[in-house]
Amino acid sequence: MTNDDTSLNGRLLIAMPQMQDARFQRSVIYMCFHNADGAFGLAINKPVEKLTFPSLLEQLSITPSASDAETLLEQPILLGGPVETGRGFVLHSSDYACESATLRVSDDISLTGTVDALRAMTANPPPRRALFALGYAGWGAGQLESEIQANGWLHCDADPDLVFDNNLESKYTRALDCLGVDIAALSGSSGNA
């Protein structure tokens, strides 16, 4: 984690309405890492179709505790982004950490990319809040900054309630609401002064 004022660590990246890349249309991405070398984030509002959390746990031979089984039935699996879609990541509250595998992104939110975090989601007690994503969104050095300058993305502070909410359909509009932005008033063109 960096304290650089230009870093988007721990913030939300919101696709502009005119986003041409179908993979990112109406995306809300939680930024886990951002510095001069590149950026990494997880889309938090795109469900993976035709894969349920219980079937994923079964494939990995993970048995949830009886008290969490019902809650896990409703846990969506997210498409975190188009890169390495076979790799899983758990974004979770900072009350859980896996030694040498957890990246603390903010005071409230951490990221773990090991199966141990997935097991922790099914343990008793699990992390207070967690979501699971397959794949991630990644940018090379300067790429994200260029996309922002070209009016492709907005960004704002991340509200943990929005990040971890399972109501995926409303996240895009709610993220824009955090900025006080009327989606109809957004322009697809940018200019230079």
Short mmCIF file of N, CA and C in Angstrom, two decimals:
data_model
loop_
_atom_site.label_atom_id
_atom_site.label_comp_id
_atom_site.label_asym_id
_atom_site.label_seq_id
_atom_site.Cartn_x
_atom_site.Cartn_y
_atom_site.Cartn_z
N MET A 1 0.85 -1.17 0.00
CA MET A 1 0.00 0.00 0.00
C MET A 1 0.90 1.23 0.00
N THR A 2 0.53 2.21 -0.78
CA THR A 2 1.30 3.45 -0.87
C THR A 2 0.44 4.62 -0.42
N ASN A 3 1.06 5.62 0.14
CA ASN A 3 0.33 6.80 0.59
C ASN A 3 0.40 7.93 -0.43
N ASP A 4 0.90 7.65 -1.60
CA ASP A 4 1.02 8.63 -2.67
C ASP A 4 -0.37 9.19 -2.99
N ASP A 5 -0.48 10.52 -3.05
CA ASP A 5 -1.77 11.17 -3.31
C ASP A 5 -2.35 10.81 -4.68
N THR A 6 -1.51 10.38 -5.62
CA THR A 6 -2.00 10.05 -6.96
C THR A 6 -2.43 8.59 -7.06
N SER A 7 -2.17 7.80 -6.05
CA SER A 7 -2.52 6.39 -6.09
C SER A 7 -4.03 6.21 -5.94
N LEU A 8 -4.54 5.22 -6.64
CA LEU A 8 -5.95 4.88 -6.53
C LEU A 8 -6.17 3.68 -5.60
N ASN A 9 -5.14 3.28 -4.85
CA ASN A 9 -5.28 2.16 -3.91
C ASN A 9 -6.49 2.38 -3.01
N GLY A 10 -7.33 1.36 -2.90
CA GLY A 10 -8.47 1.43 -2.00
C GLY A 10 -9.61 2.31 -2.48
N ARG A 11 -9.59 2.70 -3.74
CA ARG A 11 -10.65 3.55 -4.29
C ARG A 11 -11.45 2.75 -5.32
N LEU A 12 -12.57 3.31 -5.72
CA LEU A 12 -13.38 2.70 -6.77
C LEU A 12 -13.09 3.37 -8.10
N LEU A 13 -12.97 2.56 -9.11
CA LEU A 13 -12.83 3.02 -10.48
C LEU A 13 -14.17 2.71 -11.15
N ILE A 14 -14.77 3.71 -11.77
CA ILE A 14 -16.11 3.58 -12.33
C ILE A 14 -16.05 3.86 -13.83
N ALA A 15 -16.50 2.91 -14.64
CA ALA A 15 -16.48 3.10 -16.10
C ALA A 15 -17.44 4.21 -16.51
N MET A 16 -16.98 5.06 -17.41
CA MET A 16 -17.86 6.08 -17.97
C MET A 16 -18.94 5.39 -18.82
N PRO A 17 -20.11 5.99 -18.96
CA PRO A 17 -21.20 5.35 -19.71
C PRO A 17 -20.84 5.02 -21.16
N GLN A 18 -19.95 5.78 -21.78
CA GLN A 18 -19.60 5.53 -23.17
C GLN A 18 -18.45 4.53 -23.33
N MET A 19 -18.08 3.81 -22.27
CA MET A 19 -16.99 2.83 -22.33
C MET A 19 -17.21 1.88 -23.51
N GLN A 20 -16.25 1.84 -24.43
CA GLN A 20 -16.38 1.03 -25.63
C GLN A 20 -15.99 -0.44 -25.40
N ASP A 21 -15.10 -0.70 -24.47
CA ASP A 21 -14.63 -2.05 -24.20
C ASP A 21 -15.74 -2.81 -23.46
N ALA A 22 -16.36 -3.78 -24.13
CA ALA A 22 -17.49 -4.51 -23.57
C ALA A 22 -17.13 -5.20 -22.24
N ARG A 23 -15.87 -5.55 -22.07
CA ARG A 23 -15.46 -6.22 -20.83
C ARG A 23 -15.59 -5.30 -19.61
N PHE A 24 -15.62 -3.98 -19.84
CA PHE A 24 -15.64 -3.04 -18.73
C PHE A 24 -16.86 -2.13 -18.70
N GLN A 25 -17.81 -2.32 -19.61
CA GLN A 25 -19.01 -1.48 -19.61
C GLN A 25 -19.73 -1.59 -18.27
N ARG A 26 -20.07 -0.44 -17.70
CA ARG A 26 -20.78 -0.33 -16.41
C ARG A 26 -20.04 -1.05 -15.28
N SER A 27 -18.72 -1.10 -15.36
CA SER A 27 -17.93 -1.76 -14.32
C SER A 27 -17.64 -0.82 -13.16
N VAL A 28 -17.61 -1.42 -11.99
CA VAL A 28 -17.12 -0.78 -10.78
C VAL A 28 -15.97 -1.67 -10.31
N ILE A 29 -14.79 -1.09 -10.23
CA ILE A 29 -13.59 -1.85 -9.90
C ILE A 29 -13.00 -1.33 -8.59
N TYR A 30 -12.78 -2.24 -7.68
CA TYR A 30 -12.08 -1.87 -6.44
C TYR A 30 -10.59 -1.98 -6.72
N MET A 31 -9.87 -0.88 -6.55
CA MET A 31 -8.44 -0.83 -6.86
C MET A 31 -7.62 -1.33 -5.68
N CYS A 32 -6.91 -2.43 -5.92
CA CYS A 32 -6.10 -3.07 -4.87
C CYS A 32 -4.66 -2.59 -4.89
N PHE A 33 -4.20 -2.18 -6.05
CA PHE A 33 -2.80 -1.79 -6.19
C PHE A 33 -2.69 -0.80 -7.34
N HIS A 34 -1.99 0.30 -7.12
CA HIS A 34 -1.78 1.29 -8.18
C HIS A 34 -0.54 2.11 -7.86
N ASN A 35 0.43 2.05 -8.75
CA ASN A 35 1.61 2.91 -8.64
C ASN A 35 2.16 3.16 -10.04
N ALA A 36 3.36 3.72 -10.14
CA ALA A 36 3.94 4.06 -11.43
C ALA A 36 4.19 2.84 -12.32
N ASP A 37 4.26 1.66 -11.72
CA ASP A 37 4.53 0.44 -12.49
C ASP A 37 3.27 -0.20 -13.08
N GLY A 38 2.09 0.18 -12.58
CA GLY A 38 0.87 -0.40 -13.10
C GLY A 38 -0.24 -0.40 -12.06
N ALA A 39 -1.31 -1.11 -12.38
CA ALA A 39 -2.48 -1.12 -11.50
C ALA A 39 -3.16 -2.49 -11.56
N PHE A 40 -3.85 -2.82 -10.47
CA PHE A 40 -4.53 -4.09 -10.32
C PHE A 40 -5.81 -3.84 -9.54
N GLY A 41 -6.92 -4.37 -10.02
CA GLY A 41 -8.19 -4.22 -9.31
C GLY A 41 -9.14 -5.35 -9.62
N LEU A 42 -10.22 -5.40 -8.87
CA LEU A 42 -11.25 -6.42 -9.06
C LEU A 42 -12.59 -5.75 -9.34
N ALA A 43 -13.23 -6.16 -10.43
CA ALA A 43 -14.60 -5.71 -10.70
C ALA A 43 -15.48 -6.30 -9.61
N ILE A 44 -16.31 -5.47 -9.01
CA ILE A 44 -17.13 -5.92 -7.87
C ILE A 44 -18.61 -5.97 -8.21
N ASN A 45 -18.94 -5.83 -9.51
CA ASN A 45 -20.37 -5.83 -9.87
C ASN A 45 -20.69 -6.71 -11.07
N LYS A 46 -19.79 -7.60 -11.44
CA LYS A 46 -20.00 -8.47 -12.60
C LYS A 46 -20.03 -9.93 -12.16
N PRO A 47 -21.20 -10.57 -12.20
CA PRO A 47 -21.26 -11.97 -11.77
C PRO A 47 -20.73 -12.92 -12.85
N VAL A 48 -20.17 -14.03 -12.41
CA VAL A 48 -19.81 -15.11 -13.32
C VAL A 48 -21.09 -15.90 -13.55
N GLU A 49 -21.44 -16.08 -14.79
CA GLU A 49 -22.66 -16.82 -15.11
C GLU A 49 -22.42 -18.32 -15.01
N LYS A 50 -23.41 -19.05 -14.59
CA LYS A 50 -23.44 -20.51 -14.57
C LYS A 50 -22.41 -21.16 -13.64
N LEU A 51 -21.97 -20.44 -12.62
CA LEU A 51 -21.11 -21.03 -11.60
C LEU A 51 -21.58 -20.52 -10.25
N THR A 52 -21.94 -21.45 -9.38
CA THR A 52 -22.41 -21.06 -8.06
C THR A 52 -21.29 -21.25 -7.04
N PHE A 53 -21.40 -20.53 -5.95
CA PHE A 53 -20.41 -20.65 -4.89
C PHE A 53 -20.38 -22.06 -4.32
N PRO A 54 -21.53 -22.68 -4.04
CA PRO A 54 -21.50 -24.06 -3.53
C PRO A 54 -20.83 -25.04 -4.50
N SER A 55 -21.06 -24.88 -5.82
CA SER A 55 -20.42 -25.81 -6.76
C SER A 55 -18.91 -25.57 -6.83
N LEU A 56 -18.48 -24.33 -6.68
CA LEU A 56 -17.05 -24.04 -6.65
C LEU A 56 -16.41 -24.69 -5.42
N LEU A 57 -17.06 -24.54 -4.27
CA LEU A 57 -16.53 -25.15 -3.05
C LEU A 57 -16.45 -26.67 -3.20
N GLU A 58 -17.45 -27.25 -3.82
CA GLU A 58 -17.45 -28.70 -4.04
C GLU A 58 -16.29 -29.11 -4.94
N GLN A 59 -16.04 -28.35 -6.01
CA GLN A 59 -14.91 -28.64 -6.92
C GLN A 59 -13.58 -28.60 -6.19
N LEU A 60 -13.48 -27.72 -5.18
CA LEU A 60 -12.23 -27.56 -4.44
C LEU A 60 -12.21 -28.40 -3.16
N SER A 61 -13.24 -29.23 -2.96
CA SER A 61 -13.36 -30.10 -1.78
C SER A 61 -13.32 -29.30 -0.48
N ILE A 62 -14.03 -28.16 -0.47
CA ILE A 62 -14.14 -27.33 0.72
C ILE A 62 -15.56 -27.48 1.26
N THR A 63 -15.67 -27.87 2.52
CA THR A 63 -16.98 -28.06 3.14
C THR A 63 -17.23 -26.90 4.10
N PRO A 64 -18.28 -26.12 3.85
CA PRO A 64 -18.57 -25.00 4.75
C PRO A 64 -19.10 -25.50 6.09
N SER A 65 -18.90 -24.68 7.12
CA SER A 65 -19.49 -25.00 8.42
C SER A 65 -21.00 -24.92 8.28
N ALA A 66 -21.71 -25.67 9.06
CA ALA A 66 -23.17 -25.72 8.96
C ALA A 66 -23.80 -24.35 9.14
N SER A 67 -23.22 -23.51 10.00
CA SER A 67 -23.83 -22.21 10.27
C SER A 67 -23.71 -21.25 9.08
N ASP A 68 -22.73 -21.46 8.21
CA ASP A 68 -22.52 -20.57 7.07
C ASP A 68 -23.11 -21.10 5.77
N ALA A 69 -23.52 -22.34 5.74
CA ALA A 69 -23.95 -22.96 4.50
C ALA A 69 -25.05 -22.19 3.79
N GLU A 70 -26.05 -21.73 4.52
CA GLU A 70 -27.16 -21.03 3.89
C GLU A 70 -26.72 -19.68 3.31
N THR A 71 -25.90 -18.94 4.05
CA THR A 71 -25.39 -17.66 3.58
C THR A 71 -24.56 -17.83 2.31
N LEU A 72 -23.76 -18.88 2.26
CA LEU A 72 -22.89 -19.11 1.10
C LEU A 72 -23.67 -19.46 -0.16
N LEU A 73 -24.89 -19.96 0.00
CA LEU A 73 -25.71 -20.25 -1.18
C LEU A 73 -26.00 -18.97 -1.97
N GLU A 74 -26.06 -17.84 -1.27
CA GLU A 74 -26.38 -16.56 -1.90
C GLU A 74 -25.14 -15.78 -2.33
N GLN A 75 -23.95 -16.28 -2.00
CA GLN A 75 -22.71 -15.59 -2.32
C GLN A 75 -22.45 -15.67 -3.83
N PRO A 76 -22.43 -14.52 -4.53
CA PRO A 76 -22.13 -14.58 -5.96
C PRO A 76 -20.63 -14.77 -6.20
N ILE A 77 -20.31 -15.34 -7.32
CA ILE A 77 -18.92 -15.39 -7.78
C ILE A 77 -18.79 -14.28 -8.79
N LEU A 78 -17.79 -13.44 -8.62
CA LEU A 78 -17.62 -12.28 -9.48
C LEU A 78 -16.58 -12.53 -10.55
N LEU A 79 -16.77 -11.87 -11.69
CA LEU A 79 -15.75 -11.84 -12.73
C LEU A 79 -14.91 -10.61 -12.43
N GLY A 80 -13.78 -10.81 -11.78
CA GLY A 80 -12.94 -9.72 -11.32
C GLY A 80 -12.30 -8.92 -12.44
N GLY A 81 -12.22 -9.54 -13.61
CA GLY A 81 -11.63 -8.88 -14.77
C GLY A 81 -11.22 -9.92 -15.80
N PRO A 82 -10.74 -9.45 -16.95
CA PRO A 82 -10.45 -10.37 -18.05
C PRO A 82 -9.09 -11.07 -17.97
N VAL A 83 -8.26 -10.74 -16.99
CA VAL A 83 -6.93 -11.32 -16.89
C VAL A 83 -6.94 -12.51 -15.93
N GLU A 84 -6.35 -13.61 -16.34
CA GLU A 84 -6.23 -14.83 -15.52
C GLU A 84 -7.56 -15.23 -14.89
N THR A 85 -8.57 -15.46 -15.71
CA THR A 85 -9.91 -15.75 -15.20
C THR A 85 -10.03 -17.10 -14.48
N GLY A 86 -9.00 -17.91 -14.53
CA GLY A 86 -9.01 -19.16 -13.78
C GLY A 86 -8.42 -19.01 -12.38
N ARG A 87 -7.95 -17.82 -12.07
CA ARG A 87 -7.33 -17.56 -10.76
C ARG A 87 -8.32 -16.83 -9.86
N GLY A 88 -8.41 -17.26 -8.61
CA GLY A 88 -9.36 -16.67 -7.68
C GLY A 88 -8.72 -15.72 -6.68
N PHE A 89 -9.51 -14.73 -6.28
CA PHE A 89 -9.08 -13.73 -5.31
C PHE A 89 -10.21 -13.49 -4.32
N VAL A 90 -9.85 -13.36 -3.06
CA VAL A 90 -10.84 -13.03 -2.03
C VAL A 90 -10.53 -11.62 -1.53
N LEU A 91 -11.50 -10.75 -1.70
CA LEU A 91 -11.45 -9.40 -1.14
C LEU A 91 -12.22 -9.50 0.17
N HIS A 92 -11.61 -9.09 1.26
CA HIS A 92 -12.23 -9.34 2.56
C HIS A 92 -11.92 -8.24 3.56
N SER A 93 -12.69 -8.26 4.64
CA SER A 93 -12.45 -7.32 5.73
C SER A 93 -11.09 -7.64 6.35
N SER A 94 -10.49 -6.63 6.95
CA SER A 94 -9.13 -6.78 7.48
C SER A 94 -9.06 -7.55 8.78
N ASP A 95 -10.17 -8.14 9.23
CA ASP A 95 -10.12 -8.99 10.42
C ASP A 95 -9.55 -10.37 10.10
N TYR A 96 -9.30 -10.65 8.83
CA TYR A 96 -8.66 -11.90 8.41
C TYR A 96 -7.36 -11.57 7.68
N ALA A 97 -6.35 -12.37 7.90
CA ALA A 97 -5.10 -12.24 7.15
C ALA A 97 -4.43 -13.61 7.07
N CYS A 98 -3.84 -13.89 5.93
CA CYS A 98 -3.09 -15.11 5.71
C CYS A 98 -1.62 -14.69 5.61
N GLU A 99 -0.83 -15.15 6.54
CA GLU A 99 0.57 -14.72 6.61
C GLU A 99 1.25 -14.81 5.24
N SER A 100 1.87 -13.76 4.82
CA SER A 100 2.64 -13.60 3.58
C SER A 100 1.80 -13.70 2.30
N ALA A 101 0.47 -13.83 2.43
CA ALA A 101 -0.36 -13.93 1.23
C ALA A 101 -1.43 -12.83 1.17
N THR A 102 -1.55 -12.04 2.22
CA THR A 102 -2.59 -11.02 2.27
C THR A 102 -1.99 -9.64 2.05
N LEU A 103 -2.61 -8.89 1.15
CA LEU A 103 -2.24 -7.50 0.90
C LEU A 103 -3.28 -6.63 1.58
N ARG A 104 -2.83 -5.82 2.53
CA ARG A 104 -3.75 -4.89 3.20
C ARG A 104 -3.87 -3.67 2.30
N VAL A 105 -5.04 -3.48 1.72
CA VAL A 105 -5.26 -2.39 0.76
C VAL A 105 -5.63 -1.10 1.48
N SER A 106 -6.50 -1.20 2.48
CA SER A 106 -6.92 -0.05 3.27
C SER A 106 -7.09 -0.50 4.70
N ASP A 107 -7.50 0.39 5.57
CA ASP A 107 -7.72 0.01 6.96
C ASP A 107 -8.80 -1.05 7.08
N ASP A 108 -9.79 -1.03 6.17
CA ASP A 108 -10.95 -1.91 6.25
C ASP A 108 -10.91 -3.12 5.34
N ILE A 109 -10.11 -3.06 4.26
CA ILE A 109 -10.20 -4.09 3.21
C ILE A 109 -8.82 -4.63 2.86
N SER A 110 -8.77 -5.96 2.73
CA SER A 110 -7.55 -6.66 2.34
C SER A 110 -7.85 -7.61 1.18
N LEU A 111 -6.79 -8.08 0.55
CA LEU A 111 -6.91 -9.00 -0.59
C LEU A 111 -6.01 -10.20 -0.34
N THR A 112 -6.56 -11.40 -0.57
CA THR A 112 -5.78 -12.62 -0.48
C THR A 112 -6.06 -13.45 -1.72
N GLY A 113 -5.01 -13.95 -2.33
CA GLY A 113 -5.14 -14.73 -3.55
C GLY A 113 -4.77 -16.18 -3.38
N THR A 114 -5.07 -16.75 -2.22
CA THR A 114 -4.79 -18.17 -2.00
C THR A 114 -6.08 -18.89 -1.63
N VAL A 115 -6.06 -20.20 -1.78
CA VAL A 115 -7.24 -21.00 -1.44
C VAL A 115 -7.52 -20.94 0.06
N ASP A 116 -6.52 -20.58 0.86
CA ASP A 116 -6.73 -20.44 2.30
C ASP A 116 -7.79 -19.39 2.60
N ALA A 117 -7.81 -18.31 1.85
CA ALA A 117 -8.82 -17.27 2.07
C ALA A 117 -10.21 -17.79 1.72
N LEU A 118 -10.30 -18.60 0.69
CA LEU A 118 -11.59 -19.19 0.32
C LEU A 118 -12.05 -20.14 1.43
N ARG A 119 -11.12 -20.91 1.98
CA ARG A 119 -11.46 -21.78 3.12
C ARG A 119 -11.92 -20.93 4.31
N ALA A 120 -11.26 -19.80 4.52
CA ALA A 120 -11.62 -18.92 5.64
C ALA A 120 -13.04 -18.40 5.50
N MET A 121 -13.49 -18.19 4.25
CA MET A 121 -14.86 -17.72 4.03
C MET A 121 -15.88 -18.74 4.52
N THR A 122 -15.47 -20.00 4.60
CA THR A 122 -16.38 -21.07 5.01
C THR A 122 -16.14 -21.54 6.43
N ALA A 123 -15.18 -20.94 7.11
CA ALA A 123 -14.83 -21.35 8.48
C ALA A 123 -15.75 -20.69 9.49
N ASN A 124 -15.56 -21.08 10.73
CA ASN A 124 -16.34 -20.49 11.81
C ASN A 124 -15.38 -19.91 12.83
N PRO A 125 -15.23 -18.61 12.95
CA PRO A 125 -15.94 -17.58 12.20
C PRO A 125 -15.21 -17.23 10.91
N PRO A 126 -15.95 -16.81 9.90
CA PRO A 126 -15.34 -16.35 8.65
C PRO A 126 -14.92 -14.88 8.80
N PRO A 127 -14.22 -14.33 7.78
CA PRO A 127 -14.01 -12.87 7.80
C PRO A 127 -15.37 -12.20 7.89
N ARG A 128 -15.43 -11.06 8.56
CA ARG A 128 -16.70 -10.35 8.74
C ARG A 128 -17.38 -10.09 7.41
N ARG A 129 -16.57 -9.73 6.39
CA ARG A 129 -17.09 -9.47 5.04
C ARG A 129 -16.12 -10.06 4.02
N ALA A 130 -16.66 -10.61 2.94
CA ALA A 130 -15.78 -11.17 1.91
C ALA A 130 -16.55 -11.32 0.61
N LEU A 131 -15.79 -11.26 -0.48
CA LEU A 131 -16.32 -11.59 -1.79
C LEU A 131 -15.24 -12.33 -2.56
N PHE A 132 -15.67 -13.16 -3.50
CA PHE A 132 -14.75 -13.99 -4.27
C PHE A 132 -14.86 -13.63 -5.74
N ALA A 133 -13.71 -13.44 -6.37
CA ALA A 133 -13.68 -13.08 -7.79
C ALA A 133 -12.71 -13.97 -8.54
N LEU A 134 -13.09 -14.30 -9.76
CA LEU A 134 -12.21 -15.00 -10.69
C LEU A 134 -11.66 -13.98 -11.67
N GLY A 135 -10.34 -13.94 -11.82
CA GLY A 135 -9.70 -12.99 -12.72
C GLY A 135 -9.55 -11.63 -12.09
N TYR A 136 -8.87 -10.76 -12.83
CA TYR A 136 -8.65 -9.40 -12.34
C TYR A 136 -8.51 -8.44 -13.51
N ALA A 137 -8.56 -7.17 -13.20
CA ALA A 137 -8.32 -6.11 -14.18
C ALA A 137 -6.91 -5.58 -13.93
N GLY A 138 -6.11 -5.52 -14.97
CA GLY A 138 -4.74 -5.06 -14.80
C GLY A 138 -4.34 -4.07 -15.88
N TRP A 139 -3.46 -3.16 -15.52
CA TRP A 139 -2.98 -2.14 -16.44
C TRP A 139 -1.47 -2.04 -16.29
N GLY A 140 -0.77 -1.81 -17.40
CA GLY A 140 0.67 -1.58 -17.38
C GLY A 140 0.97 -0.15 -16.95
N ALA A 141 2.25 0.15 -16.85
CA ALA A 141 2.70 1.48 -16.43
C ALA A 141 2.08 2.56 -17.31
N GLY A 142 1.39 3.51 -16.70
CA GLY A 142 0.81 4.65 -17.39
C GLY A 142 -0.47 4.37 -18.16
N GLN A 143 -0.85 3.11 -18.32
CA GLN A 143 -2.03 2.76 -19.11
C GLN A 143 -3.32 3.27 -18.47
N LEU A 144 -3.51 3.03 -17.19
CA LEU A 144 -4.73 3.47 -16.52
C LEU A 144 -4.81 4.99 -16.52
N GLU A 145 -3.70 5.66 -16.26
CA GLU A 145 -3.69 7.12 -16.26
C GLU A 145 -4.12 7.66 -17.62
N SER A 146 -3.67 7.02 -18.69
CA SER A 146 -4.07 7.43 -20.05
C SER A 146 -5.57 7.23 -20.27
N GLU A 147 -6.11 6.13 -19.78
CA GLU A 147 -7.53 5.85 -19.93
C GLU A 147 -8.38 6.86 -19.14
N ILE A 148 -7.90 7.24 -17.96
CA ILE A 148 -8.61 8.24 -17.17
C ILE A 148 -8.56 9.59 -17.88
N GLN A 149 -7.40 9.94 -18.39
CA GLN A 149 -7.25 11.22 -19.10
C GLN A 149 -8.11 11.27 -20.36
N ALA A 150 -8.32 10.10 -20.98
CA ALA A 150 -9.16 10.02 -22.19
C ALA A 150 -10.65 9.94 -21.83
N ASN A 151 -10.98 10.17 -20.57
CA ASN A 151 -12.36 10.21 -20.11
C ASN A 151 -13.03 8.83 -20.11
N GLY A 152 -12.24 7.79 -19.81
CA GLY A 152 -12.80 6.45 -19.76
C GLY A 152 -13.27 6.03 -18.38
N TRP A 153 -12.71 6.67 -17.34
CA TRP A 153 -13.01 6.24 -15.97
C TRP A 153 -13.19 7.44 -15.05
N LEU A 154 -14.02 7.25 -14.05
CA LEU A 154 -14.13 8.15 -12.90
C LEU A 154 -13.61 7.38 -11.70
N HIS A 155 -13.30 8.07 -10.62
CA HIS A 155 -12.90 7.35 -9.41
C HIS A 155 -13.39 8.11 -8.19
N CYS A 156 -13.60 7.34 -7.13
CA CYS A 156 -14.09 7.92 -5.87
C CYS A 156 -13.65 7.06 -4.70
N ASP A 157 -13.85 7.56 -3.50
CA ASP A 157 -13.55 6.78 -2.31
C ASP A 157 -14.43 5.53 -2.29
N ALA A 158 -13.90 4.47 -1.73
CA ALA A 158 -14.65 3.21 -1.66
C ALA A 158 -15.40 3.14 -0.34
N ASP A 159 -16.67 2.84 -0.42
CA ASP A 159 -17.51 2.60 0.75
C ASP A 159 -17.57 1.08 0.94
N PRO A 160 -17.05 0.54 2.04
CA PRO A 160 -17.08 -0.91 2.24
C PRO A 160 -18.48 -1.52 2.12
N ASP A 161 -19.52 -0.77 2.51
CA ASP A 161 -20.88 -1.29 2.36
C ASP A 161 -21.22 -1.54 0.89
N LEU A 162 -20.79 -0.65 0.02
CA LEU A 162 -21.01 -0.83 -1.41
C LEU A 162 -20.13 -1.95 -1.96
N VAL A 163 -18.88 -1.99 -1.55
CA VAL A 163 -17.94 -3.00 -2.04
C VAL A 163 -18.46 -4.40 -1.78
N PHE A 164 -18.91 -4.67 -0.56
CA PHE A 164 -19.28 -6.04 -0.17
C PHE A 164 -20.76 -6.38 -0.36
N ASP A 165 -21.57 -5.46 -0.82
CA ASP A 165 -22.99 -5.71 -1.02
C ASP A 165 -23.19 -6.72 -2.15
N ASN A 166 -24.08 -7.67 -1.93
CA ASN A 166 -24.37 -8.67 -2.97
C ASN A 166 -25.37 -8.20 -4.01
N ASN A 167 -25.93 -7.00 -3.86
CA ASN A 167 -26.84 -6.44 -4.87
C ASN A 167 -25.98 -5.86 -5.99
N LEU A 168 -25.55 -6.72 -6.90
CA LEU A 168 -24.59 -6.33 -7.93
C LEU A 168 -25.18 -5.35 -8.94
N GLU A 169 -26.46 -5.50 -9.25
CA GLU A 169 -27.09 -4.67 -10.29
C GLU A 169 -27.10 -3.19 -9.93
N SER A 170 -27.16 -2.86 -8.65
CA SER A 170 -27.25 -1.45 -8.25
C SER A 170 -25.89 -0.79 -8.00
N LYS A 171 -24.82 -1.56 -8.00
CA LYS A 171 -23.52 -1.00 -7.61
C LYS A 171 -23.05 0.12 -8.54
N TYR A 172 -23.28 -0.01 -9.82
CA TYR A 172 -22.81 1.01 -10.76
C TYR A 172 -23.46 2.36 -10.46
N THR A 173 -24.78 2.37 -10.35
CA THR A 173 -25.50 3.60 -10.07
C THR A 173 -25.15 4.14 -8.69
N ARG A 174 -25.02 3.25 -7.72
CA ARG A 174 -24.67 3.68 -6.36
C ARG A 174 -23.26 4.26 -6.31
N ALA A 175 -22.33 3.70 -7.09
CA ALA A 175 -20.97 4.26 -7.13
C ALA A 175 -21.00 5.66 -7.72
N LEU A 176 -21.77 5.86 -8.79
CA LEU A 176 -21.91 7.21 -9.36
C LEU A 176 -22.56 8.16 -8.36
N ASP A 177 -23.52 7.64 -7.59
CA ASP A 177 -24.17 8.46 -6.57
C ASP A 177 -23.16 8.95 -5.53
N CYS A 178 -22.13 8.15 -5.25
CA CYS A 178 -21.09 8.57 -4.29
C CYS A 178 -20.40 9.84 -4.77
N LEU A 179 -20.37 10.04 -6.08
CA LEU A 179 -19.77 11.24 -6.66
C LEU A 179 -20.77 12.37 -6.82
N GLY A 180 -22.05 12.05 -6.63
CA GLY A 180 -23.08 13.05 -6.88
C GLY A 180 -23.27 13.31 -8.35
N VAL A 181 -23.04 12.27 -9.17
CA VAL A 181 -23.07 12.41 -10.63
C VAL A 181 -24.39 11.90 -11.18
N ASP A 182 -25.00 12.69 -12.06
CA ASP A 182 -26.18 12.27 -12.81
C ASP A 182 -25.66 11.61 -14.08
N ILE A 183 -25.91 10.33 -14.24
CA ILE A 183 -25.37 9.57 -15.37
C ILE A 183 -25.78 10.20 -16.71
N ALA A 184 -26.94 10.78 -16.78
CA ALA A 184 -27.42 11.39 -18.03
C ALA A 184 -26.61 12.65 -18.38
N ALA A 185 -25.99 13.25 -17.39
CA ALA A 185 -25.26 14.50 -17.62
C ALA A 185 -23.79 14.28 -17.99
N LEU A 186 -23.33 13.02 -17.94
CA LEU A 186 -21.94 12.75 -18.25
C LEU A 186 -21.66 12.87 -19.74
N SER A 187 -20.58 13.53 -20.08
CA SER A 187 -20.19 13.71 -21.47
C SER A 187 -19.14 12.69 -21.85
N GLY A 188 -19.21 12.22 -23.07
CA GLY A 188 -18.23 11.27 -23.57
C GLY A 188 -17.01 11.93 -24.15
N SER A 189 -16.96 13.23 -24.21
CA SER A 189 -15.79 13.91 -24.78
C SER A 189 -15.01 14.62 -23.71
N SER A 190 -13.72 14.67 -23.94
CA SER A 190 -12.84 15.38 -23.02
C SER A 190 -12.17 16.50 -23.75
N GLY A 191 -11.62 17.43 -23.00
CA GLY A 191 -10.98 18.56 -23.64
C GLY A 191 -9.76 19.00 -22.87
N ASN A 192 -9.02 19.90 -23.46
CA ASN A 192 -7.84 20.47 -22.82
C ASN A 192 -8.01 21.96 -22.68
N ALA A 193 -7.62 22.48 -21.56
CA ALA A 193 -7.72 23.92 -21.34
C ALA A 193 -6.45 24.62 -21.76
#
